[in-house]
DNA sequence: ACCTTCATGTAAGTCGTTACATGATTAG
DNA sequence: CTAATCATGTAACGACTTACATGAAGGT
């Protein structure tokens, strides 16, 4: 239900499914991912419900673009969603679940896992910083940002800070893990092959 | 597919669906939520695939408990999942999507939204701190933590730090928003009723 | 000739949510 | 007697993923 709202938000400018896909792989990717198939289907649903309208226009390359724009009802739905207050979705972080069960692996595999996690987050942070730099580059430093710009930067900042916070956490985790491995170095029960 | 793995991880101690539900609403809730219906269905699937076995035992109260324990194959599947390295699930944070579109609302509604978001995260942090305090209380400060304890604390720390990081972000966001609202106080285009 | 980018989707299947159904035991 | 807790699930629906299908335009 909330991908519908996200698309309605993005449709502040008329866009094709393909256009929207680009947003999802760039400025956005740190807090919402969506596959083309899902985007196209959701756009169809929006149209069915009268929240968006389509217009087919020829494209320079390939098949004609189906450009969606939101209707009055669409805008109303979006605003209702926003006015309802924060919709706190349950985040599923399988990496953390994996950390919780890491006792199932031997110590060196544990260390490898934590290091791999660190590298993952570092890579993601780097990607996001590149996006942020690009946004910054397009901006006019003399003027106060527009509303859209202001909030786009806020969400970028959120992502950057989240990743930095993860990296800090894993750094400390790796250190604690090393220290604790040293104190507890008799072979442990749970790393053995029982079951 | 990964709820299967999470349950396999939790089944390091034989448990009923009801037991597992308790974990999901307590020590766990900050990075994975699951409804009973889904837990029961997943347990059934694990059994079908030979990753867990059931034994029915009478309970003191209510219907008999169906206690699941993981099989050798189950443990192997879990370890394979862990050895495969971090599984970075795409997080969907609809709150951030909402922030991105906040320009659709008037300024005072924007401020209310950000404040509500702050309160949400503060409440969640408080809950998690309570869980962490409880865990700390049960622990023996003299001994080094067991492997299980060590990783459980790691995941709790991650949650606490994440929430704190969110709170810092929103605090700053609210300040920036106030400052920026003051500079840009002519009525803005996007807050008007066009579309 | 072949690859990439642009651009559309469908079809099958899994995962997850919401709502409901059932029934025993114990504390007030 | 009533409500809470313990304990099981099903049924229906909606969300999301994975894999596949199609095809034109333009570059190498």
Coordinates of C-alpha atoms (C1' of nucleotides) in Angstrom, one line a residue, chain B residues 35-45 47-48 66 68, chain C residues 16-22, chain D residues 7-13:
Chain B
X35 CA 3.1 -12.2 13.4
X36 CA 2.1 -15.6 14.9
X37 CA 0.3 -16.6 11.7
X38 CA 3.5 -16.3 9.8
X39 CA 5.6 -18.0 12.4
X40 CA 3.3 -21.0 12.4
X41 CA 3.3 -21.3 8.7
X42 CA 7.0 -21.0 8.5
X43 CA 7.5 -23.7 11.1
X44 CA 5.3 -25.9 9.1
X45 CA 7.5 -25.3 6.0
X47 CA 9.2 -29.3 8.9
X48 CA 8.1 -30.1 5.3
X66 CA 4.1 -28.4 19.5
X68 CA 10.1 -27.8 17.3
Chain C
dG16 C1' 3.7 -11.2 4.7
dT17 C1' -0.5 -9.0 6.8
dT18 C1' -5.2 -8.9 8.6
dA19 C1' -8.9 -10.9 10.3
dC20 C1' -10.9 -14.6 12.1
dA21 C1' -11.7 -19.3 14.7
dT22 C1' -10.9 -22.4 18.6
Chain D
dA7 C1' -1.6 -22.1 22.6
dT8 C1' -2.9 -23.5 18.3
dG9 C1' -3.8 -22.3 13.6
dT10 C1' -6.7 -21.1 8.6
dA11 C1' -8.3 -18.3 4.9
dA12 C1' -8.0 -14.5 2.0
dC13 C1' -5.7 -11.1 0.4

